[in-house]
PDB file of C-alpha atoms in Angstrom:
ATOM      1  CA  MET W   1     -29.022 182.999  54.045  1.00 48.00           C
ATOM      2  CA  LYS W   2     -28.966 185.468  51.287  1.00 47.00           C
ATOM      3  CA  LEU W   3     -31.543 185.092  48.503  1.00 42.00           C
ATOM      4  CA  PRO W   4     -29.065 184.627  45.619  1.00 47.00           C
ATOM      5  CA  THR W   5     -27.328 181.878  47.487  1.00 48.00           C
ATOM      6  CA  LEU W   6     -30.663 180.146  48.159  1.00 42.00           C
ATOM      7  CA  LEU W   7     -31.763 180.386  44.532  1.00 46.00           C
ATOM      8  CA  GLY W   8     -28.460 178.962  43.331  1.00 52.00           C
ATOM      9  CA  ALA W   9     -28.741 176.001  45.661  1.00 48.00           C
ATOM     10  CA  LEU W  10     -32.325 175.361  44.582  1.00 44.00           C
ATOM     11  CA  ALA W  11     -31.357 175.443  40.922  1.00 50.00           C
ATOM     12  CA  VAL W  12     -28.641 172.876  41.504  1.00 49.00           C
ATOM     13  CA  VAL W  13     -31.191 170.543  43.080  1.00 44.00           C
ATOM     14  CA  LEU W  14     -34.119 171.070  40.674  1.00 44.00           C
ATOM     15  CA  LEU W  15     -32.343 171.059  37.308  1.00 47.00           C
ATOM     16  CA  PRO W  16     -31.409 167.326  37.365  1.00 50.00           C
ATOM     17  CA  VAL W  17     -34.935 166.428  38.392  1.00 41.00           C
ATOM     18  CA  ALA W  18     -36.457 168.500  35.597  1.00 45.00           C
ATOM     19  CA  HIS W  19     -34.105 166.977  33.090  1.00 52.00           C
ATOM     20  CA  ALA W  20     -34.983 163.452  34.171  1.00 46.00           C
ATOM     21  CA  ARG W  21     -38.701 164.157  33.895  1.00 45.00           C
ATOM     22  CA  ALA W  22     -38.284 165.610  30.443  1.00 45.00           C
ATOM     23  CA  GLN W  23     -36.521 162.430  29.370  1.00 52.00           C
ATOM     24  CA  GLY W  24     -39.381 160.305  30.645  1.00 48.00           C
ATOM     25  CA  ASP W  25     -42.014 162.264  28.753  1.00 46.00           C
ATOM     26  CA  ALA W  26     -40.161 162.203  25.405  1.00 45.00           C
ATOM     27  CA  PRO W  27     -41.053 159.584  22.662  1.00 45.00           C
ATOM     28  CA  ASP W  28     -39.118 156.324  22.665  1.00 48.00           C
ATOM     29  CA  GLY W  29     -35.682 156.745  21.158  1.00 46.00           C
ATOM     30  CA  ALA W  30     -35.729 160.526  21.253  1.00 43.00           C
ATOM     31  CA  SER W  31     -33.197 160.519  24.038  1.00 44.00           C
ATOM     32  CA  ASP W  32     -30.835 158.365  22.016  1.00 48.00           C
ATOM     33  CA  ASP W  33     -30.762 160.406  18.841  1.00 48.00           C
ATOM     34  CA  ALA W  34     -27.044 160.661  18.848  1.00 43.00           C
ATOM     35  CA  ALA W  35     -26.455 157.042  19.749  1.00 45.00           C
ATOM     36  CA  GLY W  36     -29.059 155.639  17.339  1.00 47.00           C
ATOM     37  CA  ALA W  37     -28.362 157.862  14.340  1.00 48.00           C
ATOM     38  CA  ALA W  38     -28.251 156.000  10.977  1.00 50.00           C
ATOM     39  CA  VAL W  39     -24.808 155.240   9.661  1.00 47.00           C
ATOM     40  CA  GLU W  40     -24.288 155.635   5.895  1.00 54.00           C
ATOM     41  CA  LEU W  41     -22.453 152.665   4.374  1.00 51.00           C
ATOM     42  CA  ASP W  42     -20.507 152.667   1.119  1.00 55.00           C
ATOM     43  CA  GLU W  43     -22.280 150.878  -1.745  1.00 57.00           C
ATOM     44  CA  ASP W  44     -20.953 147.424  -2.661  1.00 57.00           C
ATOM     45  CA  PRO W  45     -18.899 147.437  -5.851  1.00 61.00           C
ATOM     46  CA  PRO W  46     -20.676 145.908  -8.890  1.00 60.00           C
ATOM     47  CA  PRO W  47     -19.893 142.255  -9.671  1.00 58.00           C
ATOM     48  CA  GLU W  48     -17.089 141.662 -12.144  1.00 59.00           C
ATOM     49  CA  ASP W  49     -19.361 139.688 -14.464  1.00 56.00           C
ATOM     50  CA  MET W  50     -22.168 142.113 -15.360  1.00 57.00           C
ATOM     51  CA  GLU W  51     -23.525 139.728 -18.048  1.00 57.00           C
ATOM     52  CA  GLY W  52     -23.887 136.776 -15.728  1.00 55.00           C
ATOM     53  CA  THR W  53     -21.752 134.456 -17.812  1.00 55.00           C
ATOM     54  CA  ALA W  54     -19.525 133.505 -14.907  1.00 55.00           C
ATOM     55  CA  GLU W  55     -20.498 132.193 -11.525  1.00 56.00           C
ATOM     56  CA  ASN W  56     -21.673 134.775  -8.937  1.00 56.00           C
ATOM     57  CA  PRO W  57     -19.061 134.730  -6.143  1.00 56.00           C
ATOM     58  CA  ASP W  58     -21.730 135.798  -3.621  1.00 56.00           C
ATOM     59  CA  ALA W  59     -24.049 132.885  -4.407  1.00 54.00           C
ATOM     60  CA  PRO W  60     -24.044 130.007  -1.964  1.00 55.00           C
ATOM     61  CA  LYS W  61     -22.590 126.696  -3.228  1.00 55.00           C
ATOM     62  CA  LEU W  62     -23.142 123.142  -2.203  1.00 54.00           C
ATOM     63  CA  ILE W  63     -20.315 120.727  -1.737  1.00 55.00           C
ATOM     64  CA  GLY W  64     -19.244 119.475  -5.141  1.00 51.00           C
ATOM     65  CA  ASP W  65     -20.744 122.404  -7.073  1.00 54.00           C
ATOM     66  CA  GLU W  66     -17.301 123.813  -7.755  1.00 50.00           C
ATOM     67  CA  ASP W  67     -16.296 120.734  -9.734  1.00 51.00           C
ATOM     68  CA  ASP W  68     -19.514 120.835 -11.773  1.00 52.00           C
ATOM     69  CA  ALA W  69     -19.015 124.481 -12.658  1.00 47.00           C
ATOM     70  CA  ALA W  70     -15.419 123.868 -13.665  1.00 46.00           C
ATOM     71  CA  ALA W  71     -16.498 120.965 -15.835  1.00 46.00           C
ATOM     72  CA  LYS W  72     -19.042 123.161 -17.629  1.00 51.00           C
ATOM     73  CA  LEU W  73     -16.504 125.901 -18.287  1.00 47.00           C
ATOM     74  CA  ALA W  74     -13.681 123.559 -19.292  1.00 50.00           C
ATOM     75  CA  PRO W  75     -13.089 123.353 -23.068  1.00 56.00           C
ATOM     76  CA  GLY W  76     -14.078 120.142 -24.850  1.00 56.00           C
ATOM     77  CA  VAL W  77     -11.413 117.490 -25.346  1.00 56.00           C
ATOM     78  CA  LYS W  78     -10.549 117.000 -29.018  1.00 68.00           C
ATOM     79  CA  ARG W  79     -10.143 113.395 -30.131  1.00 71.00           C
ATOM     80  CA  THR W  80      -6.864 112.464 -31.732  1.00 76.00           C
ATOM     81  CA  GLY W  81      -5.604 109.369 -33.537  1.00 89.00           C
ATOM     82  CA  TYR W  82      -7.374 106.972 -35.875  1.00 96.00           C
ATOM     83  CA  PRO W  83     -10.894 106.197 -34.565  1.00 98.00           C
ATOM     84  CA  ILE W  84     -11.787 102.685 -33.508  1.00 98.00           C
ATOM     85  CA  GLU W  85     -15.382 103.319 -34.632  1.00 98.00           C
ATOM     86  CA  GLU W  86     -15.973 102.623 -38.314  1.00 98.00           C
ATOM     87  CA  VAL W  87     -18.588 105.384 -38.516  1.00 98.00           C
ATOM     88  CA  LEU W  88     -16.063 108.035 -37.438  1.00 98.00           C
ATOM     89  CA  ARG W  89     -13.196 106.969 -39.694  1.00 98.00           C
ATOM     90  CA  PRO W  90     -12.106 109.272 -42.522  1.00 98.00           C
ATOM     91  CA  LEU W  91     -12.203 108.248 -46.175  1.00 98.00           C
ATOM     92  CA  THR W  92      -8.394 108.278 -46.375  1.00 98.00           C
ATOM     93  CA  LEU W  93      -5.745 107.103 -43.923  1.00 98.00           C
ATOM     94  CA  PRO W  94      -3.855 109.598 -41.744  1.00 98.00           C
ATOM     95  CA  ALA W  95      -0.424 110.719 -42.905  1.00 98.00           C
ATOM     96  CA  VAL W  96       2.361 108.106 -42.688  1.00 98.00           C
ATOM     97  CA  THR W  97      -0.103 105.313 -41.854  1.00 98.00           C
ATOM     98  CA  SER W  98      -0.075 101.906 -43.557  1.00 98.00           C
ATOM     99  CA  GLU W  99      -2.829  99.315 -43.821  1.00 99.00           C
ATOM    100  CA  ILE W 100      -2.750  95.788 -45.198  1.00 99.00           C
ATOM    101  CA  ALA W 101      -5.847  93.612 -45.571  1.00 99.00           C
ATOM    102  CA  LEU W 102      -6.376  89.985 -46.555  1.00 98.00           C
ATOM    103  CA  ASP W 103      -9.754  88.452 -47.350  1.00 98.00           C
ATOM    104  CA  ALA W 104     -11.134  85.173 -48.654  1.00 98.00           C
ATOM    105  CA  GLY W 105     -14.601  84.414 -49.954  1.00 97.00           C
ATOM    106  CA  SER W 106     -16.580  81.916 -51.949  1.00 97.00           C
ATOM    107  CA  THR W 107     -19.839  81.441 -53.787  1.00 95.00           C
ATOM    108  CA  PHE W 108     -21.541  78.072 -53.420  1.00 89.00           C
ATOM    109  CA  GLY W 109     -23.846  77.582 -56.409  1.00 86.00           C
ATOM    110  CA  ASN W 110     -20.866  77.444 -58.747  1.00 85.00           C
ATOM    111  CA  LEU W 111     -17.796  77.066 -56.549  1.00 89.00           C
ATOM    112  CA  ASP W 112     -15.558  80.113 -56.807  1.00 94.00           C
ATOM    113  CA  ALA W 113     -13.277  80.563 -53.785  1.00 96.00           C
ATOM    114  CA  GLU W 114     -11.165  83.722 -54.113  1.00 97.00           C
ATOM    115  CA  VAL W 115      -8.370  85.259 -52.029  1.00 98.00           C
ATOM    116  CA  GLY W 116      -7.446  88.939 -52.284  1.00 98.00           C
ATOM    117  CA  LEU W 117      -4.828  91.296 -50.885  1.00 98.00           C
ATOM    118  CA  ARG W 118      -5.203  95.041 -50.424  1.00 98.00           C
ATOM    119  CA  ALA W 119      -2.789  97.686 -49.126  1.00 99.00           C
ATOM    120  CA  ARG W 120      -3.110 101.427 -48.477  1.00 98.00           C
ATOM    121  CA  TYR W 121      -0.653 104.117 -47.431  1.00 99.00           C
ATOM    122  CA  GLY W 122      -1.463 107.634 -46.255  1.00 98.00           C
ATOM    123  CA  ILE W 123       1.067 109.951 -47.879  1.00 98.00           C
ATOM    124  CA  THR W 124      -0.572 112.970 -46.258  1.00 98.00           C
ATOM    125  CA  ARG W 125      -3.952 113.471 -44.629  1.00 96.00           C
ATOM    126  CA  GLN W 126      -5.445 114.054 -48.085  1.00 98.00           C
ATOM    127  CA  TRP W 127      -3.331 111.918 -50.441  1.00 99.00           C
ATOM    128  CA  GLN W 128      -3.426 108.130 -50.298  1.00 99.00           C
ATOM    129  CA  LEU W 129      -1.800 105.428 -52.432  1.00 99.00           C
ATOM    130  CA  GLY W 130      -3.343 101.976 -52.762  1.00 99.00           C
ATOM    131  CA  LEU W 131      -2.566  98.541 -54.200  1.00 98.00           C
ATOM    132  CA  ARG W 132      -4.928  95.620 -54.841  1.00 98.00           C
ATOM    133  CA  TYR W 133      -4.034  92.142 -55.980  1.00 98.00           C
ATOM    134  CA  GLY W 134      -6.222  89.127 -56.625  1.00 96.00           C
ATOM    135  CA  ILE W 135      -4.078  86.270 -55.318  1.00 97.00           C
ATOM    136  CA  GLY W 136      -6.143  83.627 -57.059  1.00 97.00           C
ATOM    137  CA  GLY W 137      -9.164  81.377 -56.830  1.00 96.00           C
ATOM    138  CA  ILE W 138     -10.397  77.803 -56.829  1.00 96.00           C
ATOM    139  CA  PHE W 139     -12.857  77.317 -59.690  1.00 95.00           C
ATOM    140  CA  ASP W 140     -13.440  75.402 -62.901  1.00 92.00           C
ATOM    141  CA  SER W 141     -11.602  77.333 -65.611  1.00 91.00           C
ATOM    142  CA  VAL W 142     -13.504  77.966 -68.825  1.00 84.00           C
ATOM    143  CA  GLY W 143     -10.445  77.002 -70.879  1.00 75.00           C
ATOM    144  CA  ASP W 144      -9.788  73.768 -68.965  1.00 75.00           C
ATOM    145  CA  THR W 145     -11.081  70.857 -71.046  1.00 71.00           C
ATOM    146  CA  THR W 146     -10.714  68.423 -68.145  1.00 73.00           C
ATOM    147  CA  ASP W 147     -13.667  70.056 -66.351  1.00 74.00           C
ATOM    148  CA  LYS W 148     -11.709  69.934 -63.107  1.00 82.00           C
ATOM    149  CA  THR W 149     -11.870  72.438 -60.267  1.00 89.00           C
ATOM    150  CA  SER W 150      -8.411  73.676 -59.330  1.00 92.00           C
ATOM    151  CA  PHE W 151      -6.525  76.690 -58.003  1.00 95.00           C
ATOM    152  CA  ASN W 152      -5.835  79.383 -60.580  1.00 95.00           C
ATOM    153  CA  THR W 153      -3.167  81.960 -59.795  1.00 96.00           C
ATOM    154  CA  GLY W 154      -4.338  85.559 -59.933  1.00 97.00           C
ATOM    155  CA  LYS W 155      -2.917  87.814 -62.630  1.00 97.00           C
ATOM    156  CA  ALA W 156      -4.764  91.070 -61.915  1.00 98.00           C
ATOM    157  CA  VAL W 157      -3.182  94.008 -60.081  1.00 98.00           C
ATOM    158  CA  GLY W 158      -4.564  97.477 -59.450  1.00 98.00           C
ATOM    159  CA  ILE W 159      -2.882 100.706 -58.374  1.00 99.00           C
ATOM    160  CA  ASP W 160      -5.049 103.542 -57.075  1.00 98.00           C
ATOM    161  CA  VAL W 161      -4.612 107.123 -55.899  1.00 99.00           C
ATOM    162  CA  SER W 162      -7.131 108.885 -53.657  1.00 99.00           C
ATOM    163  CA  TYR W 163      -7.473 112.550 -52.745  1.00 99.00           C
ATOM    164  CA  LEU W 164      -9.655 113.791 -49.890  1.00 99.00           C
ATOM    165  CA  VAL W 165     -11.596 116.738 -51.323  1.00 98.00           C
ATOM    166  CA  PHE W 166     -13.805 117.289 -48.265  1.00 98.00           C
ATOM    167  CA  ASP W 167     -14.265 115.304 -45.066  1.00 97.00           C
ATOM    168  CA  TRP W 168     -17.259 113.631 -46.733  1.00 98.00           C
ATOM    169  CA  LEU W 169     -15.905 113.260 -50.301  1.00 98.00           C
ATOM    170  CA  ALA W 170     -12.803 111.773 -51.911  1.00 98.00           C
ATOM    171  CA  ALA W 171     -11.737 111.348 -55.537  1.00 98.00           C
ATOM    172  CA  ARG W 172     -10.123 108.066 -56.589  1.00 99.00           C
ATOM    173  CA  VAL W 173      -8.496 106.844 -59.790  1.00 99.00           C
ATOM    174  CA  THR W 174      -7.574 103.168 -60.202  1.00 99.00           C
ATOM    175  CA  VAL W 175      -5.596 101.546 -62.993  1.00 99.00           C
ATOM    176  CA  PRO W 176      -6.231  97.772 -63.037  1.00 98.00           C
ATOM    177  CA  PHE W 177      -4.218  95.620 -65.404  1.00 97.00           C
ATOM    178  CA  TYR W 178      -4.021  91.953 -66.244  1.00 98.00           C
ATOM    179  CA  VAL W 179      -0.596  90.404 -66.773  1.00 96.00           C
ATOM    180  CA  ASP W 180      -1.160  87.629 -69.332  1.00 94.00           C
ATOM    181  CA  PRO W 181      -2.592  88.481 -71.779  1.00 96.00           C
ATOM    182  CA  PHE W 182      -2.015  92.149 -71.058  1.00 98.00           C
ATOM    183  CA  ALA W 183      -5.197  94.125 -70.501  1.00 98.00           C
ATOM    184  CA  THR W 184      -5.816  97.382 -68.736  1.00 98.00           C
ATOM    185  CA  ALA W 185      -8.578  99.815 -67.855  1.00 99.00           C
ATOM    186  CA  LEU W 186      -9.308 103.007 -65.944  1.00 99.00           C
ATOM    187  CA  THR W 187     -11.648 103.088 -62.946  1.00 98.00           C
ATOM    188  CA  LEU W 188     -13.091 106.288 -61.502  1.00 98.00           C
ATOM    189  CA  GLY W 189     -14.482 106.561 -57.995  1.00 98.00           C
ATOM    190  CA  ALA W 190     -15.874 109.218 -55.671  1.00 98.00           C
ATOM    191  CA  PRO W 191     -16.292 107.662 -52.214  1.00 98.00           C
ATOM    192  CA  MET W 192     -18.745 109.582 -50.037  1.00 98.00           C
ATOM    193  CA  LYS W 193     -19.475 109.298 -46.321  1.00 98.00           C
ATOM    194  CA  PHE W 194     -22.131 111.337 -44.543  1.00 98.00           C
ATOM    195  CA  ARG W 195     -21.987 110.986 -40.765  1.00 98.00           C
ATOM    196  CA  PHE W 196     -24.961 111.565 -38.470  1.00 98.00           C
ATOM    197  CA  GLY W 197     -23.666 111.695 -34.910  1.00 96.00           C
ATOM    198  CA  ASP W 198     -21.359 108.895 -33.790  1.00 96.00           C
ATOM    199  CA  LYS W 199     -23.695 105.990 -34.569  1.00 98.00           C
ATOM    200  CA  PHE W 200     -24.861 106.288 -38.165  1.00 98.00           C
ATOM    201  CA  ALA W 201     -23.380 107.017 -41.586  1.00 99.00           C
ATOM    202  CA  ILE W 202     -24.423 106.809 -45.236  1.00 99.00           C
ATOM    203  CA  VAL W 203     -21.825 105.757 -47.829  1.00 98.00           C
ATOM    204  CA  ALA W 204     -22.058 105.881 -51.625  1.00 96.00           C
ATOM    205  CA  VAL W 205     -20.347 106.023 -55.026  1.00 88.00           C
ATOM    206  CA  GLU W 206     -17.080 104.177 -54.506  1.00 92.00           C
ATOM    207  CA  ASP W 207     -15.805 102.798 -57.846  1.00 94.00           C
ATOM    208  CA  PHE W 208     -18.609 103.867 -60.177  1.00 96.00           C
ATOM    209  CA  LEU W 209     -17.157 103.788 -63.723  1.00 98.00           C
ATOM    210  CA  GLU W 210     -14.828 101.274 -65.418  1.00 98.00           C
ATOM    211  CA  ILE W 211     -13.467 102.153 -68.866  1.00 98.00           C
ATOM    212  CA  LYS W 212     -11.660  99.607 -71.051  1.00 98.00           C
ATOM    213  CA  LEU W 213      -8.306 100.778 -72.385  1.00 98.00           C
ATOM    214  CA  ASN W 214      -6.957  97.500 -73.794  1.00 97.00           C
ATOM    215  CA  ARG W 215      -8.624  94.097 -74.393  1.00 97.00           C
ATOM    216  CA  PHE W 216     -10.995  94.041 -71.365  1.00 98.00           C
ATOM    217  CA  VAL W 217     -11.666  95.482 -67.909  1.00 98.00           C
ATOM    218  CA  PRO W 218      -9.783  93.306 -65.380  1.00 98.00           C
ATOM    219  CA  SER W 219     -11.543  92.366 -62.144  1.00 97.00           C
ATOM    220  CA  LEU W 220      -9.585  92.900 -58.922  1.00 97.00           C
ATOM    221  CA  THR W 221     -11.880  90.660 -56.882  1.00 95.00           C
ATOM    222  CA  SER W 222     -12.617  87.635 -59.080  1.00 96.00           C
ATOM    223  CA  GLU W 223     -10.063  85.636 -61.044  1.00 97.00           C
ATOM    224  CA  ALA W 224     -12.931  83.521 -62.371  1.00 96.00           C
ATOM    225  CA  ALA W 225     -14.392  86.632 -64.044  1.00 96.00           C
ATOM    226  CA  ASN W 226     -10.991  87.405 -65.564  1.00 97.00           C
ATOM    227  CA  ASP W 227     -10.702  83.832 -66.811  1.00 96.00           C
ATOM    228  CA  ALA W 228     -14.016  84.185 -68.645  1.00 95.00           C
ATOM    229  CA  LEU W 229     -12.936  87.526 -70.177  1.00 97.00           C
ATOM    230  CA  VAL W 230      -9.661  85.995 -71.365  1.00 96.00           C
ATOM    231  CA  GLN W 231     -11.585  83.262 -73.169  1.00 95.00           C
ATOM    232  CA  LEU W 232     -13.888  85.808 -74.837  1.00 95.00           C
ATOM    233  CA  ASP W 233     -10.914  87.891 -75.959  1.00 94.00           C
ATOM    234  CA  SER W 234      -9.065  84.850 -77.308  1.00 93.00           C
ATOM    235  CA  THR W 235     -11.991  83.965 -79.572  1.00 93.00           C
ATOM    236  CA  GLY W 236     -12.408  87.506 -80.853  1.00 92.00           C
ATOM    237  CA  SER W 237     -15.658  88.043 -78.988  1.00 94.00           C
ATOM    238  CA  LEU W 238     -16.579  91.517 -77.836  1.00 93.00           C
ATOM    239  CA  THR W 239     -16.011  92.466 -74.218  1.00 96.00           C
ATOM    240  CA  PRO W 240     -17.725  95.387 -72.442  1.00 96.00           C
ATOM    241  CA  ASP W 241     -16.224  98.783 -73.228  1.00 97.00           C
ATOM    242  CA  ALA W 242     -17.376 100.238 -69.911  1.00 98.00           C
ATOM    243  CA  ASN W 243     -19.330  99.298 -66.797  1.00 98.00           C
ATOM    244  CA  LEU W 244     -21.326 101.667 -64.600  1.00 98.00           C
ATOM    245  CA  HIS W 245     -21.812 100.867 -60.907  1.00 97.00           C
ATOM    246  CA  LEU W 246     -24.425 102.716 -58.875  1.00 97.00           C
ATOM    247  CA  GLY W 247     -24.996 102.000 -55.219  1.00 96.00           C
ATOM    248  CA  GLY W 248     -24.721 102.979 -51.609  1.00 97.00           C
ATOM    249  CA  GLY W 249     -25.067 101.708 -48.110  1.00 98.00           C
ATOM    250  CA  VAL W 250     -25.473 102.479 -44.436  1.00 99.00           C
ATOM    251  CA  ILE W 251     -23.227 101.889 -41.425  1.00 99.00           C
ATOM    252  CA  TYR W 252     -24.569 101.529 -37.895  1.00 99.00           C
ATOM    253  CA  GLN W 253     -22.194 101.531 -34.932  1.00 99.00           C
ATOM    254  CA  LEU W 254     -23.534  98.931 -32.488  1.00 98.00           C
ATOM    255  CA  SER W 255     -20.706  99.659 -30.031  1.00 98.00           C
ATOM    256  CA  PRO W 256     -17.270 101.302 -30.291  1.00 98.00           C
ATOM    257  CA  GLN W 257     -15.821  97.945 -31.413  1.00 98.00           C
ATOM    258  CA  LEU W 258     -18.730  96.570 -33.447  1.00 99.00           C
ATOM    259  CA  ALA W 259     -20.193  97.968 -36.687  1.00 99.00           C
ATOM    260  CA  LEU W 260     -22.900  96.700 -39.034  1.00 99.00           C
ATOM    261  CA  ARG W 261     -22.998  97.675 -42.711  1.00 99.00           C
ATOM    262  CA  GLY W 262     -25.448  97.021 -45.531  1.00 99.00           C
ATOM    263  CA  ASP W 263     -24.980  97.815 -49.252  1.00 98.00           C
ATOM    264  CA  LEU W 264     -27.229  97.746 -52.302  1.00 98.00           C
ATOM    265  CA  GLY W 265     -26.026  98.324 -55.846  1.00 98.00           C
ATOM    266  CA  ILE W 266     -26.704  97.825 -59.523  1.00 98.00           C
ATOM    267  CA  THR W 267     -24.211  97.332 -62.363  1.00 97.00           C
ATOM    268  CA  PHE W 268     -24.908  98.372 -65.955  1.00 97.00           C
ATOM    269  CA  VAL W 269     -22.678  96.053 -67.974  1.00 96.00           C
ATOM    270  CA  ASP W 270     -21.445  97.785 -71.140  1.00 96.00           C
ATOM    271  CA  LEU W 271     -23.578 100.774 -70.010  1.00 96.00           C
ATOM    272  CA  SER W 272     -26.728  98.851 -70.932  1.00 94.00           C
ATOM    273  CA  ASP W 273     -29.791  98.218 -68.800  1.00 90.00           C
ATOM    274  CA  ALA W 274     -30.358  94.972 -70.706  1.00 88.00           C
ATOM    275  CA  ASP W 275     -27.778  93.329 -68.429  1.00 85.00           C
ATOM    276  CA  ALA W 276     -27.930  95.103 -65.073  1.00 94.00           C
ATOM    277  CA  PRO W 277     -27.587  92.715 -62.118  1.00 96.00           C
ATOM    278  CA  THR W 278     -28.548  93.990 -58.666  1.00 97.00           C
ATOM    279  CA  ASN W 279     -26.270  93.033 -55.776  1.00 98.00           C
ATOM    280  CA  ILE W 280     -26.624  93.214 -51.996  1.00 98.00           C
ATOM    281  CA  ARG W 281     -24.185  92.750 -49.133  1.00 98.00           C
ATOM    282  CA  GLY W 282     -24.309  92.669 -45.349  1.00 99.00           C
ATOM    283  CA  LEU W 283     -21.107  93.027 -43.304  1.00 99.00           C
ATOM    284  CA  LEU W 284     -20.271  92.759 -39.601  1.00 99.00           C
ATOM    285  CA  GLN W 285     -16.971  94.259 -38.426  1.00 99.00           C
ATOM    286  CA  TYR W 286     -15.259  93.822 -35.057  1.00 99.00           C
ATOM    287  CA  SER W 287     -12.367  96.136 -34.168  1.00 99.00           C
ATOM    288  CA  PRO W 288     -10.614  95.187 -30.907  1.00 98.00           C
ATOM    289  CA  SER W 289      -8.363  98.222 -31.423  1.00 97.00           C
ATOM    290  CA  ALA W 290      -7.851 101.076 -33.865  1.00 97.00           C
ATOM    291  CA  LYS W 291      -5.115  98.989 -35.517  1.00 98.00           C
ATOM    292  CA  LEU W 292      -7.061  95.799 -36.255  1.00 99.00           C
ATOM    293  CA  ASP W 293     -10.359  94.944 -37.972  1.00 99.00           C
ATOM    294  CA  LEU W 294     -11.940  91.515 -38.295  1.00 99.00           C
ATOM    295  CA  PHE W 295     -14.919  91.230 -40.623  1.00 99.00           C
ATOM    296  CA  GLY W 296     -17.328  88.801 -42.197  1.00 99.00           C
ATOM    297  CA  SER W 297     -19.968  89.357 -44.854  1.00 98.00           C
ATOM    298  CA  MET W 298     -22.707  87.648 -46.835  1.00 98.00           C
ATOM    299  CA  PHE W 299     -23.469  88.749 -50.383  1.00 98.00           C
ATOM    300  CA  ILE W 300     -25.495  88.047 -53.502  1.00 98.00           C
ATOM    301  CA  ASP W 301     -23.824  89.311 -56.668  1.00 96.00           C
ATOM    302  CA  ALA W 302     -26.961  89.029 -58.835  1.00 96.00           C
ATOM    303  CA  LEU W 303     -30.429  88.800 -57.317  1.00 96.00           C
ATOM    304  CA  ASP W 304     -31.850  87.214 -60.472  1.00 94.00           C
ATOM    305  CA  ARG W 305     -29.323  84.387 -59.995  1.00 94.00           C
ATOM    306  CA  ALA W 306     -29.264  84.386 -56.202  1.00 95.00           C
ATOM    307  CA  THR W 307     -28.703  80.632 -55.875  1.00 93.00           C
ATOM    308  CA  ASP W 308     -25.546  80.727 -57.982  1.00 93.00           C
ATOM    309  CA  THR W 309     -24.116  84.037 -56.719  1.00 95.00           C
ATOM    310  CA  PHE W 310     -24.747  83.802 -52.973  1.00 97.00           C
ATOM    311  CA  GLY W 311     -21.551  83.651 -50.912  1.00 97.00           C
ATOM    312  CA  ILE W 312     -19.645  84.657 -47.798  1.00 98.00           C
ATOM    313  CA  ARG W 313     -16.381  86.503 -47.248  1.00 98.00           C
ATOM    314  CA  VAL W 314     -14.125  86.883 -44.201  1.00 99.00           C
ATOM    315  CA  GLY W 315     -10.988  88.916 -43.666  1.00 99.00           C
ATOM    316  CA  ALA W 316      -8.803  91.112 -41.510  1.00 99.00           C
ATOM    317  CA  ALA W 317      -7.091  94.492 -41.837  1.00 99.00           C
ATOM    318  CA  PHE W 318      -4.067  95.678 -39.853  1.00 99.00           C
ATOM    319  CA  ARG W 319      -2.690  99.229 -39.568  1.00 98.00           C
ATOM    320  CA  ILE W 320       0.647 100.584 -38.386  1.00 96.00           C
TER     321      ILE W 320
END
């Protein structure tokens, strides 16, 4: 055999063996450089919410988490309609809303049982028109020589206009007048209501100043008081030119339907501190719906004559 042919055959046999040996001596993985080469991956796109205000779509969630997240992001529900809670009610009625209230009360030291009627109408959210009428009372009239307790028909009527200046402040003007003999006055009020959450409120300065325009200042809550003023006027005696009322109270919402209110006030008769009775009142109100209120109260009109001026009052108000 020729030498070139022999060398070619030997090379064919030895080359695979040498290659296999070289593979065995190489470090692990060196033979797989091509197969094990690193693959470059494209970077993930940045999240849509860079500030983290929305939920991360890559974060794992538990069952029910979706509803919780939606509830947190959902806008708050705004209450509409007239509130059933006394604490949350505005100082004036909503537009095109009517209210009528009837109440009856009595003192027990000197019997004076009175019945009153009150009506309000919301012209707009800010403007309100009101009417008050003292139906009458059972008492012993000063001018009755028989000294007999009987029912005396009420002769006092009041018309008032209120304007809601702010949510916490209203301005009110009332014109009370007495039919026979004719007497009239002007009453100024500035009802205030400061709410703290949905449970507590402070109220103040309702009808604070009464100014006599003719004869005397008629009372819209007590026909017995009017009867006494009529007798003073008929004898030429002086009647107060003005009365100043200062006071305030608190309202606590026991439940959506039940509210408790307490008031404390002082009246400067004829703008003098020589005759300034202090009065207190506690009231419990139950509202089965936003359209109906039932209430009862205990009061003392003058603490220095508590035995004679202690009484109770009950009533109801209905809105449509």
